[in-house]
Amino acid sequence: MQPDRHEISISVNGTAYRRSVESRTLLSDFLRHDLLLAGTHVGCEHGVCGACTVLLDGAPIRSCLMLAVQANGHELSTIEGLASDSGELSPVQRAMHEHHGLQCGYCTPGILMTMTAFLKQNPSPSEEKVREALSGNLCRCTGYQHIVDAVMAAAQAMRAAAP
Amino acid sequence: MTTRFFGAPVKRNEDRKLLTGQALFIDDVELPGMLHAAFLRSHAAHARIKRIDVSRALQRPGVVAVYTADDYGAYWQPGPLLVPPPPIPRSIFNLRTQVPLAKDKVRHVGEPLAVVVAESRYIAEDALDDIDVDLEPLPAVIDLEAALRPGSALVHDDLGSNVSAHVHQSKGDYRAAAAKAHLVIKRRFAYEHGIASTIETRGVVAHWEARSQHMTIWDTTQAPVFVRNGLAAVLGLGERQVRVIAPFVGGGFGPKIMMFYPEEVALPWISMRLNRPVKWIEDRLEHFFATTHERGQIHDAEIAVTRDGRILGVKDVFLHDGGAYDPYGLTVPINSQCTLLGPYVVPSYDSTFTAVFTNLPIVTPYRGAGRQHGVFVMERLLDLAAHELNIDPAEIRRRNLIPADAFPYKNGIIYQDFSQLEYDSGNYEPVLDQTLQAIGYAEFKQEQEKLRAQGRHVGIGVACYVEGTGIGPYEGAKVQVQANGKVSVATGIGTQGQGHFTSFAQIAADQLGVDVTDVEIVTGDTDQFYWGAGTFASRGAVVAGNAVNEASRAVRQKALKLASDAFECAEEDLVLADGKISIVGIPEKFLSLGELAKRANPMRGAVKPGTEPGLESTQYFGPPSGATANGVHAMIVEVDPDTFDLKILKYVVVHDCGTVINPLILEGQIHGGVAQGIGNAFYEKLVFDDQGQLLNASLADYLLPTALEVPRMELGHTVTPSPLNPMGIKGAGEAGAIPVGPLFAQAIEDALQLKEKNVELLEIPLSPSRIFDLIKASEP
């Protein structure tokens, strides 16, 4: 059986891509191996670990639980697009560095994307709220404490910078 | 040397790459013409292989090749023994190592039977379903005690029993100690450790280039040098023809040092055969049984104590589940045996273990590496003794601590690194004091009465441990000043998140007077650094760190010598700082390190006899034995009396790992270790049925702790430098994970006042349902 293929158009970090994909191609595989945006990581392929989280039209989703064809016509944001064009880190990226919020760094892209969306919705979160929002992302290295510290600090920095 | 970076909470050099998605992990390696492999794995734990028919798979479009054990020919060899057994008299060790693809028989679920190579991973996985396998089931060996009874099925038929190893070590006369003891307490303990479950699974990419006759292997290994040496040998290549690169690795914790996994053996061979690069990335389901575990031990242990709670002796007989093969020798059970002694004076000790082959995945070290099991037994025995003798649990520990003037302290038994188990240095009582102070021990005991009166179930736990760290054999480092003034440091160990790009840079930066960001670290590339052992046993900072220090110091000497020749002045009149060497008091007269590096490699003029070109040095460091770190954890919990769910109200760790290179990185190591310890104690359990099937092989069912289960931790440090290395460092990688089990047991017993219900928590992992069961079982 020849696998069926589909033409899709997707915008990732502001760049438009047109590709032909098999129906069954996971969005995570498409991003990583077709577009070579390998910063999005895959940890479990069953939607638990959160490492593959990207933003679909601004909302966090698990790219391992979605097919590439389903993203046709949508706008995606991935870790490669978080820093500014000049290389300046986003507030969450910077805070993760300042607070040692990463060790092996494998879960980090998913955490950055989840927290970027979370802080947009929740500019003044409590620590409890941050932990709740973070609980869908597994990290095996850090014990989460420094990540929580980083997210709280990023929230504060973003509030201070807000006009 | 002025220390500007050593000891400071320097932020990590490696972060930027990781934060922007630019770090190269194994699955990011993309090569033209690359093929993809998928493994057919056994669904049975124990079965005879009657037939494997791959013909249908070969017909599927996109499939390039399918191999079984028979195709390997002479390449099919059992893996090497990684760690030979220590020289303990009268030990038994039966070596049976894993095989590259199962032949004749499968011995655990997930053992690979065949490998499909295809144009994509999707096609390769499709083709797995095309393979026709006929397995004749055999009774599975699962239960440790049943495995040793006569008539049990045998994991390795030729062995005649399921004994993997049998070791007895003792000191003093336990029987005499027990005879004169006021109290002897004897219990059975069961401790099960889970899986490391790194967020990145394993993977291998092999690329044979026929024209240059050269093999490059990217591998998520913790020991790239050993992998190169071993694979070169089996592939019939010279070591210089093989380059192993451990790129950024998404967590290690032990299982990624195991070798050779069947996939590591398969991929290079396939690449040579097909003359194309080939990739295999483990999926999460495979990870649950294709990557090694740590699992269970059953201890029948007793402690003999005086009326005032002083230990006279400990006796322990235990079974260790080794899984289907034993490539790691005795490392895990020896760690259990040795670490049980903890920070205490134990005048007599009699310990015997039997490691047992089972039809379960292979057991190799996972963060703590058997130390947890031993610490659990000792800490629980002390709790039981404290209760019987009506002594406070913290107080009974204090009474038995090794006094500060007793170091170096000889334990009289042999450790995993073959040397006598000797604690190099330590000062234990202040660590306990600081912990009790920080947790508010005395205040809590009063508070607890009030809270209990309000119907709240709160409890406290305190647990102590020591950890042997930083064992040999050695590591090396090559330090080189480049013409652009940046310093390159290459070591042979791999890195999995420990912050080596920063901690090693701190060491070199101080020696060479450069900024920490001007030191570039290369780890885990065997072409960049040829020699070494690997990242395990909390040894990276101790062993490789000291090698970096030695090599940096040698380069510093070279630079000063060169500058003194150039300036025609004594070296004492020179100052090395800010990347340049100047004459004291005349800062405008200087040579930059980059300029000196260029001068050290002249285009004209010979290199003088007795000197070498370049500002470069390679040095090695091998400690005589391991450095012993120690610590105390304390925790206050509240348990819901209806659901037995618990909430950690306060968690304190006070820890002594000698001189600290980077307190920020150290905090991260402790936090992460505690989080894994919490998972081990209360959330993570591998559930096998009696057929050896793993019933919860998904992250939805095997529960890794999330940000909601891991509490905020309060850390404290004391510093007792190790005399075994010039920097005084001790390892810190595993400490956080070690004492969490007994801490949970003690605190939950206290919170629910289980002693009054005659319930004792003598096993790990615990869980709400397990506590419910134990309480129900105790009710009349």
JSON list of C-alpha atoms in Angstrom, two decimals, chain B residues 233-372:
[
{"chain": "B", "resi": 233, "resn": "ALA", "atom": "CA", "xyz": [37.77, -4.80, 19.16]},
{"chain": "B", "resi": 234, "resn": "VAL", "atom": "CA", "xyz": [34.61, -6.64, 18.11]},
{"chain": "B", "resi": 235, "resn": "LEU", "atom": "CA", "xyz": [34.43, -4.88, 14.73]},
{"chain": "B", "resi": 236, "resn": "GLY", "atom": "CA", "xyz": [38.04, -5.85, 13.97]},
{"chain": "B", "resi": 237, "resn": "LEU", "atom": "CA", "xyz": [39.10, -2.22, 13.71]},
{"chain": "B", "resi": 238, "resn": "GLY", "atom": "CA", "xyz": [41.94, -0.28, 15.27]},
{"chain": "B", "resi": 239, "resn": "GLU", "atom": "CA", "xyz": [40.91, 2.10, 18.04]},
{"chain": "B", "resi": 240, "resn": "ARG", "atom": "CA", "xyz": [42.02, 5.04, 15.89]},
{"chain": "B", "resi": 241, "resn": "GLN", "atom": "CA", "xyz": [39.52, 4.00, 13.25]},
{"chain": "B", "resi": 242, "resn": "VAL", "atom": "CA", "xyz": [36.60, 4.45, 15.62]},
{"chain": "B", "resi": 243, "resn": "ARG", "atom": "CA", "xyz": [35.35, 7.73, 17.00]},
{"chain": "B", "resi": 244, "resn": "VAL", "atom": "CA", "xyz": [32.63, 7.67, 19.63]},
{"chain": "B", "resi": 245, "resn": "ILE", "atom": "CA", "xyz": [30.78, 10.88, 20.35]},
{"chain": "B", "resi": 246, "resn": "ALA", "atom": "CA", "xyz": [28.50, 11.21, 23.33]},
{"chain": "B", "resi": 247, "resn": "PRO", "atom": "CA", "xyz": [26.76, 14.45, 22.36]},
{"chain": "B", "resi": 248, "resn": "PHE", "atom": "CA", "xyz": [24.49, 16.34, 24.74]},
{"chain": "B", "resi": 249, "resn": "VAL", "atom": "CA", "xyz": [22.81, 13.50, 26.60]},
{"chain": "B", "resi": 250, "resn": "GLY", "atom": "CA", "xyz": [19.38, 13.98, 28.12]},
{"chain": "B", "resi": 251, "resn": "GLY", "atom": "CA", "xyz": [20.05, 12.52, 31.55]},
{"chain": "B", "resi": 252, "resn": "GLY", "atom": "CA", "xyz": [22.10, 9.46, 32.46]},
{"chain": "B", "resi": 253, "resn": "PHE", "atom": "CA", "xyz": [21.83, 8.41, 36.12]},
{"chain": "B", "resi": 254, "resn": "GLY", "atom": "CA", "xyz": [23.63, 5.10, 35.54]},
{"chain": "B", "resi": 255, "resn": "PRO", "atom": "CA", "xyz": [21.82, 2.98, 32.97]},
{"chain": "B", "resi": 256, "resn": "LYS", "atom": "CA", "xyz": [23.45, 4.85, 30.11]},
{"chain": "B", "resi": 257, "resn": "ILE", "atom": "CA", "xyz": [26.82, 3.53, 31.23]},
{"chain": "B", "resi": 258, "resn": "MET", "atom": "CA", "xyz": [25.81, -0.07, 30.74]},
{"chain": "B", "resi": 259, "resn": "MET", "atom": "CA", "xyz": [27.46, -1.68, 27.73]},
{"chain": "B", "resi": 260, "resn": "PHE", "atom": "CA", "xyz": [27.14, -3.10, 25.33]},
{"chain": "B", "resi": 261, "resn": "TYR", "atom": "CA", "xyz": [23.47, -2.78, 24.83]},
{"chain": "B", "resi": 262, "resn": "PRO", "atom": "CA", "xyz": [22.39, -4.96, 21.89]},
{"chain": "B", "resi": 263, "resn": "GLU", "atom": "CA", "xyz": [21.62, -1.82, 19.88]},
{"chain": "B", "resi": 264, "resn": "GLU", "atom": "CA", "xyz": [25.16, -0.48, 20.37]},
{"chain": "B", "resi": 265, "resn": "VAL", "atom": "CA", "xyz": [26.51, -3.69, 18.95]},
{"chain": "B", "resi": 266, "resn": "ALA", "atom": "CA", "xyz": [24.05, -3.88, 16.07]},
{"chain": "B", "resi": 267, "resn": "LEU", "atom": "CA", "xyz": [24.21, -0.41, 14.56]},
{"chain": "B", "resi": 268, "resn": "PRO", "atom": "CA", "xyz": [27.94, -0.18, 13.68]},
{"chain": "B", "resi": 269, "resn": "TRP", "atom": "CA", "xyz": [27.88, -3.67, 12.22]},
{"chain": "B", "resi": 270, "resn": "ILE", "atom": "CA", "xyz": [24.84, -2.80, 10.10]},
{"chain": "B", "resi": 271, "resn": "SER", "atom": "CA", "xyz": [26.44, 0.42, 8.91]},
{"chain": "B", "resi": 272, "resn": "MET", "atom": "CA", "xyz": [29.56, -1.46, 7.78]},
{"chain": "B", "resi": 273, "resn": "ARG", "atom": "CA", "xyz": [27.51, -4.11, 6.09]},
{"chain": "B", "resi": 274, "resn": "LEU", "atom": "CA", "xyz": [25.24, -1.72, 4.21]},
{"chain": "B", "resi": 275, "resn": "ASN", "atom": "CA", "xyz": [27.80, 1.06, 3.88]},
{"chain": "B", "resi": 276, "resn": "ARG", "atom": "CA", "xyz": [25.21, 3.61, 4.95]},
{"chain": "B", "resi": 277, "resn": "PRO", "atom": "CA", "xyz": [24.66, 5.56, 8.16]},
{"chain": "B", "resi": 278, "resn": "VAL", "atom": "CA", "xyz": [21.98, 4.08, 10.38]},
{"chain": "B", "resi": 279, "resn": "LYS", "atom": "CA", "xyz": [20.06, 5.45, 13.35]},
{"chain": "B", "resi": 280, "resn": "TRP", "atom": "CA", "xyz": [18.14, 3.87, 16.18]},
{"chain": "B", "resi": 281, "resn": "ILE", "atom": "CA", "xyz": [16.28, 5.85, 18.82]},
{"chain": "B", "resi": 282, "resn": "GLU", "atom": "CA", "xyz": [14.65, 3.97, 21.67]},
{"chain": "B", "resi": 283, "resn": "ASP", "atom": "CA", "xyz": [10.99, 4.70, 22.20]},
{"chain": "B", "resi": 284, "resn": "ARG", "atom": "CA", "xyz": [9.51, 5.06, 25.66]},
{"chain": "B", "resi": 285, "resn": "LEU", "atom": "CA", "xyz": [7.93, 1.63, 25.68]},
{"chain": "B", "resi": 286, "resn": "GLU", "atom": "CA", "xyz": [11.24, 0.01, 24.75]},
{"chain": "B", "resi": 287, "resn": "HIS", "atom": "CA", "xyz": [12.96, 2.07, 27.42]},
{"chain": "B", "resi": 288, "resn": "PHE", "atom": "CA", "xyz": [10.93, 0.33, 30.12]},
{"chain": "B", "resi": 289, "resn": "PHE", "atom": "CA", "xyz": [12.58, -3.03, 29.48]},
{"chain": "B", "resi": 290, "resn": "ALA", "atom": "CA", "xyz": [15.43, -2.56, 27.01]},
{"chain": "B", "resi": 291, "resn": "THR", "atom": "CA", "xyz": [17.26, -0.12, 29.27]},
{"chain": "B", "resi": 292, "resn": "THR", "atom": "CA", "xyz": [18.58, -1.52, 32.52]},
{"chain": "B", "resi": 293, "resn": "HIS", "atom": "CA", "xyz": [16.78, -1.20, 35.86]},
{"chain": "B", "resi": 294, "resn": "GLU", "atom": "CA", "xyz": [17.60, -1.30, 39.46]},
{"chain": "B", "resi": 295, "resn": "ARG", "atom": "CA", "xyz": [15.15, -3.43, 41.37]},
{"chain": "B", "resi": 296, "resn": "GLY", "atom": "CA", "xyz": [14.60, -5.38, 44.49]},
{"chain": "B", "resi": 297, "resn": "GLN", "atom": "CA", "xyz": [16.47, -6.84, 47.39]},
{"chain": "B", "resi": 298, "resn": "ILE", "atom": "CA", "xyz": [15.11, -8.80, 50.35]},
{"chain": "B", "resi": 299, "resn": "HIS", "atom": "CA", "xyz": [17.08, -8.41, 53.57]},
{"chain": "B", "resi": 300, "resn": "ASP", "atom": "CA", "xyz": [16.82, -10.54, 56.69]},
{"chain": "B", "resi": 301, "resn": "ALA", "atom": "CA", "xyz": [18.68, -8.27, 59.03]},
{"chain": "B", "resi": 302, "resn": "GLU", "atom": "CA", "xyz": [19.27, -7.90, 62.72]},
{"chain": "B", "resi": 303, "resn": "ILE", "atom": "CA", "xyz": [20.88, -5.37, 64.98]},
{"chain": "B", "resi": 304, "resn": "ALA", "atom": "CA", "xyz": [22.36, -5.93, 68.44]},
{"chain": "B", "resi": 305, "resn": "VAL", "atom": "CA", "xyz": [22.34, -2.90, 70.72]},
{"chain": "B", "resi": 306, "resn": "THR", "atom": "CA", "xyz": [23.15, -1.98, 74.30]},
{"chain": "B", "resi": 307, "resn": "ARG", "atom": "CA", "xyz": [20.55, -0.65, 76.71]},
{"chain": "B", "resi": 308, "resn": "ASP", "atom": "CA", "xyz": [21.54, 2.91, 75.82]},
{"chain": "B", "resi": 309, "resn": "GLY", "atom": "CA", "xyz": [21.23, 2.29, 72.12]},
{"chain": "B", "resi": 310, "resn": "ARG", "atom": "CA", "xyz": [24.82, 1.74, 71.09]},
{"chain": "B", "resi": 311, "resn": "ILE", "atom": "CA", "xyz": [25.31, -0.60, 68.18]},
{"chain": "B", "resi": 312, "resn": "LEU", "atom": "CA", "xyz": [27.21, -3.79, 69.01]},
{"chain": "B", "resi": 313, "resn": "GLY", "atom": "CA", "xyz": [26.72, -5.43, 65.68]},
{"chain": "B", "resi": 314, "resn": "VAL", "atom": "CA", "xyz": [24.61, -5.94, 62.57]},
{"chain": "B", "resi": 315, "resn": "LYS", "atom": "CA", "xyz": [23.91, -9.14, 60.72]},
{"chain": "B", "resi": 316, "resn": "ASP", "atom": "CA", "xyz": [22.34, -9.15, 57.28]},
{"chain": "B", "resi": 317, "resn": "VAL", "atom": "CA", "xyz": [21.53, -11.88, 54.79]},
{"chain": "B", "resi": 318, "resn": "PHE", "atom": "CA", "xyz": [20.06, -10.64, 51.55]},
{"chain": "B", "resi": 319, "resn": "LEU", "atom": "CA", "xyz": [18.93, -11.61, 48.11]},
{"chain": "B", "resi": 320, "resn": "HIS", "atom": "CA", "xyz": [19.57, -9.33, 45.17]},
{"chain": "B", "resi": 321, "resn": "ASP", "atom": "CA", "xyz": [17.57, -9.42, 41.96]},
{"chain": "B", "resi": 322, "resn": "GLY", "atom": "CA", "xyz": [20.13, -9.16, 39.18]},
{"chain": "B", "resi": 323, "resn": "GLY", "atom": "CA", "xyz": [17.84, -9.78, 36.23]},
{"chain": "B", "resi": 324, "resn": "ALA", "atom": "CA", "xyz": [18.65, -11.99, 33.29]},
{"chain": "B", "resi": 325, "resn": "TYR", "atom": "CA", "xyz": [22.37, -11.19, 32.97]},
{"chain": "B", "resi": 326, "resn": "ASP", "atom": "CA", "xyz": [25.11, -9.81, 35.22]},
{"chain": "B", "resi": 327, "resn": "PRO", "atom": "CA", "xyz": [27.48, -7.65, 33.13]},
{"chain": "B", "resi": 328, "resn": "TYR", "atom": "CA", "xyz": [28.01, -5.26, 35.99]},
{"chain": "B", "resi": 329, "resn": "GLY", "atom": "CA", "xyz": [29.47, -7.88, 38.29]},
{"chain": "B", "resi": 330, "resn": "LEU", "atom": "CA", "xyz": [28.79, -7.28, 41.96]},
{"chain": "B", "resi": 331, "resn": "THR", "atom": "CA", "xyz": [28.68, -3.50, 41.94]},
{"chain": "B", "resi": 332, "resn": "VAL", "atom": "CA", "xyz": [25.09, -2.99, 43.09]},
{"chain": "B", "resi": 333, "resn": "PRO", "atom": "CA", "xyz": [24.90, -5.57, 45.89]},
{"chain": "B", "resi": 334, "resn": "ILE", "atom": "CA", "xyz": [28.43, -4.70, 47.10]},
{"chain": "B", "resi": 335, "resn": "ASN", "atom": "CA", "xyz": [27.31, -1.08, 47.38]},
{"chain": "B", "resi": 336, "resn": "SER", "atom": "CA", "xyz": [24.32, -2.21, 49.44]},
{"chain": "B", "resi": 337, "resn": "GLN", "atom": "CA", "xyz": [26.56, -4.32, 51.65]},
{"chain": "B", "resi": 338, "resn": "CYS", "atom": "CA", "xyz": [29.10, -1.56, 52.24]},
{"chain": "B", "resi": 339, "resn": "THR", "atom": "CA", "xyz": [26.82, 1.47, 52.45]},
{"chain": "B", "resi": 340, "resn": "LEU", "atom": "CA", "xyz": [24.62, -0.18, 55.06]},
{"chain": "B", "resi": 341, "resn": "LEU", "atom": "CA", "xyz": [27.24, 0.67, 57.68]},
{"chain": "B", "resi": 342, "resn": "GLY", "atom": "CA", "xyz": [26.54, 4.36, 57.17]},
{"chain": "B", "resi": 343, "resn": "PRO", "atom": "CA", "xyz": [28.09, 7.00, 59.43]},
{"chain": "B", "resi": 344, "resn": "TYR", "atom": "CA", "xyz": [27.98, 4.71, 62.44]},
{"chain": "B", "resi": 345, "resn": "VAL", "atom": "CA", "xyz": [30.44, 2.78, 64.55]},
{"chain": "B", "resi": 346, "resn": "VAL", "atom": "CA", "xyz": [29.48, -0.84, 63.94]},
{"chain": "B", "resi": 347, "resn": "PRO", "atom": "CA", "xyz": [31.95, -3.03, 65.83]},
{"chain": "B", "resi": 348, "resn": "SER", "atom": "CA", "xyz": [30.82, -6.28, 64.29]},
{"chain": "B", "resi": 349, "resn": "TYR", "atom": "CA", "xyz": [29.19, -6.90, 60.94]},
{"chain": "B", "resi": 350, "resn": "ASP", "atom": "CA", "xyz": [28.26, -10.10, 59.25]},
{"chain": "B", "resi": 351, "resn": "SER", "atom": "CA", "xyz": [26.79, -9.71, 55.76]},
{"chain": "B", "resi": 352, "resn": "THR", "atom": "CA", "xyz": [26.00, -12.30, 53.14]},
{"chain": "B", "resi": 353, "resn": "PHE", "atom": "CA", "xyz": [24.28, -11.82, 49.86]},
{"chain": "B", "resi": 354, "resn": "THR", "atom": "CA", "xyz": [23.15, -13.97, 47.01]},
{"chain": "B", "resi": 355, "resn": "ALA", "atom": "CA", "xyz": [22.57, -12.31, 43.66]},
{"chain": "B", "resi": 356, "resn": "VAL", "atom": "CA", "xyz": [19.91, -14.14, 41.71]},
{"chain": "B", "resi": 357, "resn": "PHE", "atom": "CA", "xyz": [19.26, -14.49, 38.00]},
{"chain": "B", "resi": 358, "resn": "THR", "atom": "CA", "xyz": [15.63, -13.82, 37.09]},
{"chain": "B", "resi": 359, "resn": "ASN", "atom": "CA", "xyz": [13.68, -13.50, 33.85]},
{"chain": "B", "resi": 360, "resn": "LEU", "atom": "CA", "xyz": [13.51, -9.75, 34.25]},
{"chain": "B", "resi": 361, "resn": "PRO", "atom": "CA", "xyz": [15.44, -6.93, 32.60]},
{"chain": "B", "resi": 362, "resn": "ILE", "atom": "CA", "xyz": [19.07, -6.54, 33.56]},
{"chain": "B", "resi": 363, "resn": "VAL", "atom": "CA", "xyz": [19.97, -4.71, 36.77]},
{"chain": "B", "resi": 364, "resn": "THR", "atom": "CA", "xyz": [22.84, -2.24, 36.68]},
{"chain": "B", "resi": 365, "resn": "PRO", "atom": "CA", "xyz": [23.57, 0.85, 38.79]},
{"chain": "B", "resi": 366, "resn": "TYR", "atom": "CA", "xyz": [21.01, 3.64, 38.87]},
{"chain": "B", "resi": 367, "resn": "ARG", "atom": "CA", "xyz": [21.74, 6.78, 40.92]},
{"chain": "B", "resi": 368, "resn": "GLY", "atom": "CA", "xyz": [22.62, 5.42, 44.34]},
{"chain": "B", "resi": 369, "resn": "ALA", "atom": "CA", "xyz": [23.45, 2.06, 42.84]},
{"chain": "B", "resi": 370, "resn": "GLY", "atom": "CA", "xyz": [22.33, -0.20, 45.67]},
{"chain": "B", "resi": 371, "resn": "ARG", "atom": "CA", "xyz": [23.31, 2.25, 48.40]},
{"chain": "B", "resi": 372, "resn": "GLN", "atom": "CA", "xyz": [19.65, 3.04, 49.08]}
]
